[in-house]
Coordinates of C-alpha atoms and ligand atoms in Angstrom, one line a residue:
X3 CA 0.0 0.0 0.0
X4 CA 1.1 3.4 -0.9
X5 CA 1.5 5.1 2.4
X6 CA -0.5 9.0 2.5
X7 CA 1.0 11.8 1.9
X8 CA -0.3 12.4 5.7
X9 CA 1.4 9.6 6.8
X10 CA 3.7 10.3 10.4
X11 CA 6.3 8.3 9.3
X12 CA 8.6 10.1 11.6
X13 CA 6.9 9.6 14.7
X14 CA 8.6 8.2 17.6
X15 CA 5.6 5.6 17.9
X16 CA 6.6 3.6 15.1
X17 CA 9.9 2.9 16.0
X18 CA 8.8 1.8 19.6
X19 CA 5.8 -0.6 18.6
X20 CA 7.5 -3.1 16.6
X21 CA 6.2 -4.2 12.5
X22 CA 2.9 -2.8 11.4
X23 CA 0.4 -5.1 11.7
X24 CA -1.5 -6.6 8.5
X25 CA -4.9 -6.3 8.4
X26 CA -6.5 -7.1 4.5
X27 CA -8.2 -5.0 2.1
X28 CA -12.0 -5.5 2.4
X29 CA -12.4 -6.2 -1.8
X30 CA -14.8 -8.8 -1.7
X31 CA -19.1 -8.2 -1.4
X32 CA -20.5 -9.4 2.3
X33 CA -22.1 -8.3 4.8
X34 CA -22.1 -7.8 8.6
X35 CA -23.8 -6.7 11.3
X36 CA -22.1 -3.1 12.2
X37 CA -19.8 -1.7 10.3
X38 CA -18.0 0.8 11.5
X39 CA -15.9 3.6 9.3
X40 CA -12.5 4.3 10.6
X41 CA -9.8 2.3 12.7
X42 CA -9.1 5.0 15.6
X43 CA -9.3 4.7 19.2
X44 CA -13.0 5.4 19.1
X45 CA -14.3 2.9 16.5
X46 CA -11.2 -0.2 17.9
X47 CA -13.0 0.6 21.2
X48 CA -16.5 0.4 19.6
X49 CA -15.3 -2.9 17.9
X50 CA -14.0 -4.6 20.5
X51 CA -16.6 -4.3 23.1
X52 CA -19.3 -5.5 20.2
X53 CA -17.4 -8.5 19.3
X54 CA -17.1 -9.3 22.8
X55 CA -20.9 -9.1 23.1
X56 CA -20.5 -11.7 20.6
X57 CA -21.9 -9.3 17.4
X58 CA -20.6 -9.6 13.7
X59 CA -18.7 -6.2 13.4
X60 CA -16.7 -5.4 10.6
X61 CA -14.1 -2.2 10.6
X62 CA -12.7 -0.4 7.4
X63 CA -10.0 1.6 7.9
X64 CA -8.6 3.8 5.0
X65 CA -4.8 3.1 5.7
X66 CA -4.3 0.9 8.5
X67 CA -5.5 0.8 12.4
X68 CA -3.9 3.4 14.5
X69 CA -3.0 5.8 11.6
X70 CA -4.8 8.9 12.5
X71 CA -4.5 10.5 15.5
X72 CA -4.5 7.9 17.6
X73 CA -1.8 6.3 16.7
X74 CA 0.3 9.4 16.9
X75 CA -0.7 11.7 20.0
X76 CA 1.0 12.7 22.8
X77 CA -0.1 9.9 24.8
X78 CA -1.7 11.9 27.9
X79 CA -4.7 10.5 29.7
X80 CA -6.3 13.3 30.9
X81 CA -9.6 12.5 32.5
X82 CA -12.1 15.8 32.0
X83 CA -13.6 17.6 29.4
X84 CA -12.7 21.3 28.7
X85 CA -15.5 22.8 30.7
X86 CA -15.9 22.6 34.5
X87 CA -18.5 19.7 35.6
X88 CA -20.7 22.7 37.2
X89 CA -21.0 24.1 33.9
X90 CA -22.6 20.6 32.7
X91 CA -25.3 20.6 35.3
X92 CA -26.6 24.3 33.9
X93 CA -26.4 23.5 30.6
X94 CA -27.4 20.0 30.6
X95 CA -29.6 19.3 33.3
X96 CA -28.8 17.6 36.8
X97 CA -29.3 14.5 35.2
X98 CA -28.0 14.2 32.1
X99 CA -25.0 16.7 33.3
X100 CA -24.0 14.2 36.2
X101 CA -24.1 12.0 33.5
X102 CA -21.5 13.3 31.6
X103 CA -19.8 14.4 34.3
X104 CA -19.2 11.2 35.7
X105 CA -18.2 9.4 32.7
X106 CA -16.1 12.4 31.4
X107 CA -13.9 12.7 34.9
X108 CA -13.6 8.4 35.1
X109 CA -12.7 7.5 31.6
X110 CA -8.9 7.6 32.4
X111 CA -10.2 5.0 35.3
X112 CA -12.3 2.9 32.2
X113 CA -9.5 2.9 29.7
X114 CA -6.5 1.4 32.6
X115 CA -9.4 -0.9 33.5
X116 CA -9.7 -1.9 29.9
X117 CA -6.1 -2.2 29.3
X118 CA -5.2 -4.1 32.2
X119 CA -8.2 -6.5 31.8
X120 CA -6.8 -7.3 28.1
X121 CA -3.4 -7.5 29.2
X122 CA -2.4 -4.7 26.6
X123 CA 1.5 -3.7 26.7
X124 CA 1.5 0.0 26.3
X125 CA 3.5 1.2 29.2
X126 CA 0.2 3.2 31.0
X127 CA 1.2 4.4 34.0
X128 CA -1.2 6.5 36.5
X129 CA 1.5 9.3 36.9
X130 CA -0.8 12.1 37.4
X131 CA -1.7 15.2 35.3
X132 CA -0.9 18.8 36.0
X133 CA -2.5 21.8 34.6
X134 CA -0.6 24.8 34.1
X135 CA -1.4 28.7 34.1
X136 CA 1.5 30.0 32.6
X137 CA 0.4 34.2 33.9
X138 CA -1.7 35.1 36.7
X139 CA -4.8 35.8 34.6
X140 CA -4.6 31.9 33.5
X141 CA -4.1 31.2 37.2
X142 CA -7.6 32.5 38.1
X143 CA -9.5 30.1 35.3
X144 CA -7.5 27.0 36.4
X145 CA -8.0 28.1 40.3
X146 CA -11.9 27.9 39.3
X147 CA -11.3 24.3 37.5
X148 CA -9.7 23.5 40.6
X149 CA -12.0 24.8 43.3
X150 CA -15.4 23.4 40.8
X151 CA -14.0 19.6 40.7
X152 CA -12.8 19.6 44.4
X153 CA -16.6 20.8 45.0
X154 CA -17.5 18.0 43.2
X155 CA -15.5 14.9 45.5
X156 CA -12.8 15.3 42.6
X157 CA -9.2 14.4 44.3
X158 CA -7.4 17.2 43.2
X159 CA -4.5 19.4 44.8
X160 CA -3.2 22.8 44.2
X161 CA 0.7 23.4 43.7
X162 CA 1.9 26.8 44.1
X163 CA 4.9 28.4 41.9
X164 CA 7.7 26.4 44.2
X165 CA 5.7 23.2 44.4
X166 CA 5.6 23.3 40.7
X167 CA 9.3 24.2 40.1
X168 CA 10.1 21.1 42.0
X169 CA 7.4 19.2 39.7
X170 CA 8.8 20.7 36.4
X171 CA 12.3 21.8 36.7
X172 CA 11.8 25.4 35.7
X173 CA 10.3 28.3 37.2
X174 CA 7.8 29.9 34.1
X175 CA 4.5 28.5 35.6
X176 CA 2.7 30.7 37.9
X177 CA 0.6 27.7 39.5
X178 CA -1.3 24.3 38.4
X179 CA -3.7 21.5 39.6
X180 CA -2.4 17.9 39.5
X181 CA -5.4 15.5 39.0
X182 CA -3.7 11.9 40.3
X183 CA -5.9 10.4 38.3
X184 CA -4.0 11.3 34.8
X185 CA -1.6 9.3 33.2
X186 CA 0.6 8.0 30.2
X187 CA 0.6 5.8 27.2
X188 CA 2.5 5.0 24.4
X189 CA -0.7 5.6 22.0
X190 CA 0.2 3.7 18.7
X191 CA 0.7 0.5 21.4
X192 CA -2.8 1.2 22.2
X193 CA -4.7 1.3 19.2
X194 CA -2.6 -2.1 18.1
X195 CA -3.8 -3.5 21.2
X196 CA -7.6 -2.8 20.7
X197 CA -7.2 -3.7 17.2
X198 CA -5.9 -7.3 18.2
X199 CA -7.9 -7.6 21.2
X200 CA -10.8 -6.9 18.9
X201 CA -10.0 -9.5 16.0
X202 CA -9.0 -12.0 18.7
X203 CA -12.7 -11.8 19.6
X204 CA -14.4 -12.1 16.2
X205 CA -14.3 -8.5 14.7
X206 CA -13.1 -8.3 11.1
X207 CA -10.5 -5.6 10.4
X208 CA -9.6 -4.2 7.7
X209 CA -6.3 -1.6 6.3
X210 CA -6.4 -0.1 2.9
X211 CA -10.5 -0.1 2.9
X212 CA -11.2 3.9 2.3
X213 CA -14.9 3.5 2.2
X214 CA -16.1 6.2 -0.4
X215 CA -19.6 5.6 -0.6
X216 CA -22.6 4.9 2.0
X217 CA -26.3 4.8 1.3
X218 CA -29.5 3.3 2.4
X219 CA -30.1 0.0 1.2
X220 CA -33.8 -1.2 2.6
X221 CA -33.4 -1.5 6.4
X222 CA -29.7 -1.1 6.3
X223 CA -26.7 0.3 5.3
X224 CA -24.5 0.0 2.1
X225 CA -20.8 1.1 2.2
X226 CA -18.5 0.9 -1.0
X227 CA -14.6 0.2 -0.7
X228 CA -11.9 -1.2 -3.5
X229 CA -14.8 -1.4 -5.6
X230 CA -16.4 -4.2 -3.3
X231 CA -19.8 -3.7 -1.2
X232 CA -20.7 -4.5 2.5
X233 CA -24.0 -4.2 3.6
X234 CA -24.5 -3.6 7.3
X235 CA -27.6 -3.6 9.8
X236 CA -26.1 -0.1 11.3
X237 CA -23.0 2.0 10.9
X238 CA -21.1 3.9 13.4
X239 CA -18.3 6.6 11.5
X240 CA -15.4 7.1 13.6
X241 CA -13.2 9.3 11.7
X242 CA -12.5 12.5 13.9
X243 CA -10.2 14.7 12.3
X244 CA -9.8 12.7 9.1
X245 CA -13.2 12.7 8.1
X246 CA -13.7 12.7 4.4
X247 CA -16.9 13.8 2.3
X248 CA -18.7 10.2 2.7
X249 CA -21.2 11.7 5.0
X250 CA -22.7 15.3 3.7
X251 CA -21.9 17.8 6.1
X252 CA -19.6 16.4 8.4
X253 CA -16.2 17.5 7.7
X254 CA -17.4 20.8 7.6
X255 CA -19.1 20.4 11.5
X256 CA -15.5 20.6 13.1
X257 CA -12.3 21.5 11.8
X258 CA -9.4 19.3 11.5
X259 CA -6.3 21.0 13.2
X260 CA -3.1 20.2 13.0
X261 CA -1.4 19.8 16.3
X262 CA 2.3 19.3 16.1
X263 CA 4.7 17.2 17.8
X264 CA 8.7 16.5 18.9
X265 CA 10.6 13.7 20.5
X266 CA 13.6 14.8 21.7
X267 CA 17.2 12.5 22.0
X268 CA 16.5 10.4 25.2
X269 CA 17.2 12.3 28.0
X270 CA 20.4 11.5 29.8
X271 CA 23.1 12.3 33.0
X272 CA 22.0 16.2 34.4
X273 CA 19.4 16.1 31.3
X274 CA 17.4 13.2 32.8
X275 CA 17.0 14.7 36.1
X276 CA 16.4 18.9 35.5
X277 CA 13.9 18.1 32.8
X278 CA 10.2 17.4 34.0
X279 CA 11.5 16.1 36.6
X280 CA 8.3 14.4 38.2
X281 CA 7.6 12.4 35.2
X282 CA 4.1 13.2 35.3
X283 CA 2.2 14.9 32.1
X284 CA 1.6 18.3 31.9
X285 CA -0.7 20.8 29.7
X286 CA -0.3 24.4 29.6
X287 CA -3.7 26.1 29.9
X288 CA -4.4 29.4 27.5
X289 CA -5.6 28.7 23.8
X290 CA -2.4 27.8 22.6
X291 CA -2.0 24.7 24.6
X292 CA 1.6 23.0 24.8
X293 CA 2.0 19.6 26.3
X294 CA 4.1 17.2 27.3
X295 CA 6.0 14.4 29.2
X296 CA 8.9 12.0 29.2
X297 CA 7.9 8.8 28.5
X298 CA 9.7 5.8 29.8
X299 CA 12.4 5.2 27.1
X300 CA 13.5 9.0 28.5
X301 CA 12.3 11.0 25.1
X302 CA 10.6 14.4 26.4
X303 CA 7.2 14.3 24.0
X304 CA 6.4 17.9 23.5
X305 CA 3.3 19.2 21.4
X306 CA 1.6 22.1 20.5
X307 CA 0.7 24.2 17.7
X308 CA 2.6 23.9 14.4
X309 CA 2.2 24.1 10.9
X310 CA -1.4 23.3 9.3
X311 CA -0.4 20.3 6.7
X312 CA 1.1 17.4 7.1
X313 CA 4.8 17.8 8.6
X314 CA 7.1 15.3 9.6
X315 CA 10.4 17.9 9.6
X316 CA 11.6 19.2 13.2
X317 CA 12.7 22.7 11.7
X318 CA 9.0 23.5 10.5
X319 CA 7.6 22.7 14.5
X320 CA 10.3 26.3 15.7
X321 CA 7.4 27.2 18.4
X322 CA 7.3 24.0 20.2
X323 CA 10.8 23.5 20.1
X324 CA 11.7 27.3 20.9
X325 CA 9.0 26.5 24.2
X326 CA 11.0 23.6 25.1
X327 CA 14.1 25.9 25.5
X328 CA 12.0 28.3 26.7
X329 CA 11.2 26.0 29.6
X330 CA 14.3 24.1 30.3
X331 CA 17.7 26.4 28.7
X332 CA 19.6 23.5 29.3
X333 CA 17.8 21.6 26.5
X334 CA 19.6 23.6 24.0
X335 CA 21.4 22.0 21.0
X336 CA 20.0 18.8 22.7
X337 CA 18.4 17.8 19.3
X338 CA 15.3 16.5 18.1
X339 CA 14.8 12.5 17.0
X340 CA 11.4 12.8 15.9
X341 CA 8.9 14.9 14.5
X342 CA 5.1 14.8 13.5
X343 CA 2.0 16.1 13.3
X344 CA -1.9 15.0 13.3
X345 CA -5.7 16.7 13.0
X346 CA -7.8 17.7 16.1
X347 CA -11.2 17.4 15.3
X348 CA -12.1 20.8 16.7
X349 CA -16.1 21.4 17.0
X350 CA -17.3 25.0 17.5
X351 CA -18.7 24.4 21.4
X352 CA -15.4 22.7 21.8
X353 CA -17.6 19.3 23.2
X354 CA -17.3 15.9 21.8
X355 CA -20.7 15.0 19.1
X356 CA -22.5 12.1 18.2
X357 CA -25.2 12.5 15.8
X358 CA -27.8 9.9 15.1
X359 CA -28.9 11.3 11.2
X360 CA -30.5 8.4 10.4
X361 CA -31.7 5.2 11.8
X362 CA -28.9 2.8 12.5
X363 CA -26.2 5.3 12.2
X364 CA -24.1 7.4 14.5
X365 CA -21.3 9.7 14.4
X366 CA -18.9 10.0 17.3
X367 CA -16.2 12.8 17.0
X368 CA -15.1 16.2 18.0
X369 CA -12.5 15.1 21.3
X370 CA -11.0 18.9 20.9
X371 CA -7.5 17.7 21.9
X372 CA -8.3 15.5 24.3
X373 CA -9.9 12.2 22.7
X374 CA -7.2 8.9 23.9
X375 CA -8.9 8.3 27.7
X376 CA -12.4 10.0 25.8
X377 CA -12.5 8.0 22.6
X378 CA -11.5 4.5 24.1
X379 CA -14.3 4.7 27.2
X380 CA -17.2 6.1 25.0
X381 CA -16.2 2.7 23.0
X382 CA -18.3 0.7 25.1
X383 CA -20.9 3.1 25.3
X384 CA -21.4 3.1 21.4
X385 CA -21.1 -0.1 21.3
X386 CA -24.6 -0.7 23.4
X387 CA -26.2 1.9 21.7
X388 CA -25.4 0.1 18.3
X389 CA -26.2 -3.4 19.4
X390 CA -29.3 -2.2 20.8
X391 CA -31.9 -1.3 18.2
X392 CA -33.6 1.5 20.1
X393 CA -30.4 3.4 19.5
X394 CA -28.6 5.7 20.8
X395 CA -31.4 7.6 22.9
X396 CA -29.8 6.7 26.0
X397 CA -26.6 7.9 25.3
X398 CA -23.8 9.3 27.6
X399 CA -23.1 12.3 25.5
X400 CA -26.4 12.9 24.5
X401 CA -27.0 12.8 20.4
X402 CA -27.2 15.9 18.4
X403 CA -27.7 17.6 15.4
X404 CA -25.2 18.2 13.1
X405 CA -24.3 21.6 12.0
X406 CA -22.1 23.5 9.6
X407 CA -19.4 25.4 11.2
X408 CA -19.7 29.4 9.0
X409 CA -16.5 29.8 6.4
X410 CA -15.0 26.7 7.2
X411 CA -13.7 26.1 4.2
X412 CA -11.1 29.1 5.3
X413 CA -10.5 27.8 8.5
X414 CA -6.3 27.3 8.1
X415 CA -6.6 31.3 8.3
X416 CA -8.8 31.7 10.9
X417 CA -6.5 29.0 13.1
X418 CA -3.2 31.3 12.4
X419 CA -5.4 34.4 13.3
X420 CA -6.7 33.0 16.6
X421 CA -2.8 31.5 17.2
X422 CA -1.2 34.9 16.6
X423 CA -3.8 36.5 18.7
X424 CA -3.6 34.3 21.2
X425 CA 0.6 34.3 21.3
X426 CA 0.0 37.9 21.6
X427 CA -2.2 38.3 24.4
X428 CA -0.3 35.7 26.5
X429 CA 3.0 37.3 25.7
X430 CA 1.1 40.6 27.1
X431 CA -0.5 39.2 30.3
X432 CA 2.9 37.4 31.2
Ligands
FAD6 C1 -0.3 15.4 17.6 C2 -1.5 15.0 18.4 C3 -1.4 15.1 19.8 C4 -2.5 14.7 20.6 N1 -2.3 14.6 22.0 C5 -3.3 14.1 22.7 C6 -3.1 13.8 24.1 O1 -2.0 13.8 24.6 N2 -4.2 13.3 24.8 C7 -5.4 13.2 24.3 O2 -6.3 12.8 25.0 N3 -5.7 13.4 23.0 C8 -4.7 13.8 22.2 N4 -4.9 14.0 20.8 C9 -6.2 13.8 20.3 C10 -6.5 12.3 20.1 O3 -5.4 11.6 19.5 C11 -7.8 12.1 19.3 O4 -8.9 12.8 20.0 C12 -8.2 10.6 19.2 O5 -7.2 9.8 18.8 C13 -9.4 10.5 18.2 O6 -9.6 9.1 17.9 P1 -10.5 8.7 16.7 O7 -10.5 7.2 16.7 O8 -11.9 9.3 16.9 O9 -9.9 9.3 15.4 P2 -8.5 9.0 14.6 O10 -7.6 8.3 15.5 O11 -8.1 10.2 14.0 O12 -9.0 7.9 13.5 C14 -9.9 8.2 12.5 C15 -9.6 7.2 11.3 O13 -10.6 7.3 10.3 C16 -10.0 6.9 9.1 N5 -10.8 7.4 8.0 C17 -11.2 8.6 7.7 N6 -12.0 8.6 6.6 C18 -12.2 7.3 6.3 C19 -13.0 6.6 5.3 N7 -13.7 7.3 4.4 N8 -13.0 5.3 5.3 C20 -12.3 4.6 6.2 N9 -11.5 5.1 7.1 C21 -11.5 6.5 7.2 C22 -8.6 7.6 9.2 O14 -7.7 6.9 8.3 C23 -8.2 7.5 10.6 O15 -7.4 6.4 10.9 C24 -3.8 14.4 20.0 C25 -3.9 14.4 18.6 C26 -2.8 14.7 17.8 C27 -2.9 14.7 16.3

């Protein structure tokens, strides 16, 4: 198979999770019971906990499982969603809002559950995540994150500059919560895992299957790939970021942004023990969010905004790389092993969607950043509403409708705008 021009063939992943894995071209007719479009976290999770429910689920993937973003993140479990869980009981309801809340705030819990249940070797670890106001205006919004989830039982604790130098390794920050409940993964290792665990149990998976058409067909579904035809009961599409024009109106719902990332030489004598030195994970707050941690082979995995195509070269990624040195001066000249990048689905009320168009077909996407604890645990959670004929009324993240972001189709330019702007307006408050 030719590999995409989108392809993050220098990502650190791929040289830490051994030979890709060979899943056929779908290319002959059949037919299945769900099929589901897209080999990411979400639709491997989705797969796996159907065929363990003992349904006839095929996935098609368009290059192979674990290609898109999942396969290439930076690996943080970070259990929340971008708003505080008060905000959910106003908007949502008590109900449905604790809901959410609960699932959003335990699906770091769900996915270690899962991993360690199927025995999957990704090197999670339960190190902890910290959230960092980088001025004193940030400090107020992540005091309020703080002080809303310790209102709601939420085991968080607040570090104060010097906590947070000892945490770190450099002064910059002005404060931060650290949620205990974060962690690590090596991301690609995941998405392999699901993707055996799930064909170990029955599903069918297949690489190379872009599926380019899908249409009604009686009761059920018809999706076109390699020139072959599968027909399926229902349909869940599970393409985030990468989504394509097979369903009208989608890709234009969220924009795909590109986040950018660097592996640095593994860190070694003085290095090892300045740099981050808690080993936790760490995301800056503000709109232009960097991220990062050392992951146990000693790279420091730092992301952020960079250029918005595909990039695999560390000299175009100069504003993660000059925030490294930024953070840790010593870092300097240390030298960059690996570079990538990879699209955010980002929706306009920066929440995760399903959409339910039709009968016997959702749409999950829209993790703004944050989808590799999200994505895996709402696997189960599609999974029931797909098995289950009544649908996806019952749904965690309740289902709705789908609608057309306004001049997407300039939406590189209105990224760089809100980038610059934001830069600027850090740089002022600092
Ligand atoms: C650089 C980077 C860093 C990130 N860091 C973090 C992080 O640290 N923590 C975190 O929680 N989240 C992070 N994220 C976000 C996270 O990776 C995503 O939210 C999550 O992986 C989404 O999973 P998914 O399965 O929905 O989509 P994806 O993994 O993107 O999978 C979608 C798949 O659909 C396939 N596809 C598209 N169209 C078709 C078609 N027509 N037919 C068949 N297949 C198709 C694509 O090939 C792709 O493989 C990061 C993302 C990037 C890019």
């Amino acid at each position: 198979m030719r590999p995409s021009p989108e392809t993050a063939d220098n990502a650190l992943y791929l040289h830490q999770a051994g030979p890709e894995p060979r899943f056929p071209p779908f290319e002959r007719d059949g037919r299945t019971g769900i099929a589901i479009v897209g080999g990411g976290l979400t639709g491997l999770s989705t797969a796996l906990h159907l065929a363990e429910a003992g349904h006839d689920v095929t996935v098609l993937e368009a290059e192979v499982p674990g290609w898109g973003a999942s396969g290439r993140n930076g690996g943080q479990l970070n259990p929340g969603l971008k708003f505080n869980p008060s905000w959910f009981l106003e908007h949502f309801g008590e109900a449905q809002g604790r809901k959410i809340v609960d699932f959003a705030w335990s699906t770091v819990e769900e996915t270690a559950t899962l991993v360690e249940r199927l025995g999957i070797d990704c090197g999670m670890r339960r190190c902890g995540t910290l959230r960092a106001a980088t001025s004193e205006r940030e400090a107020e919004a992540v005091r309020a994150s703080y002080e809303d989830m310790r209102a709601h039982g939420m085991p968080l604790k607040w570090l104060d500059k010097a906590d947070l130098a000892a945490e770190t390794g450099h002064e910059v920050y002005h404060s931060a919560f650290l949620d205990p409940r974060g962690g690590e993964v090596n991301p690609l290792q995941l998405s392999r895992g699901l993707a055996d665990a799930a064909a170990q149990r029955g599903a069918a998976l297949h690489g190379a299957s872009r599926v380019t058409a899908l249409r009604r067909a009686g009761d059920g579904w018809e999706l076109e790939t390699n020139g072959a035809t599968l027909r399926a009961d229902r349909v869940l599409v599970a393409c985030n970021g990468y989504a394509d024009g097979l369903v009208p109106g989608l890709r234009q719902a969220a924009v795909p942004v590109f986040s950018s990332a660097l592996a640095s030489n593994p860190l070694s004598g003085s290095l090892a023990k300045t740099v981050f030195p808690s080993r936790r994970v760490l995301y800056e707050a503000g709109l232009v969010t960097v991220y990062y941690r050392v992951d146990p082979d000693g790279h420091l995995i730092i992301g952020g905004r960079g250029p918005m195509r595909p990039s695999s070269a560390a000299s175009g990624m100069t504003a993660v790389a000059n925030r490294a040195v930024e953070l840790w001066p010593e870092l300097a000249g240390h030298g960059w092993k690996h570079a990538w990048n990879g699209r955010v689905s980002i929706t306009k009320d920066h929440l995760p969607h399903i959409h339910a168009p039709d009968t016997g077909l959702l749409i999950a996407y829209g993790y703004n950043g944050r989808g590799v604890a999200l994505a895996t645990a709402l696997g189960q959670h599609l999974a029931a509403a797909l098995a289950d004929r009544s649908g996806a009324s019952d749904l965690v993240i309740p289902p709705s409708s789908m609608r057309k972001i306004p001049f997407h189709p300039f939406w590189p330019i209105g990224v760089k705008a809100a980038v610059t702007f934001a830069r600027l307006r850090a740089r002022l408050l600092r």
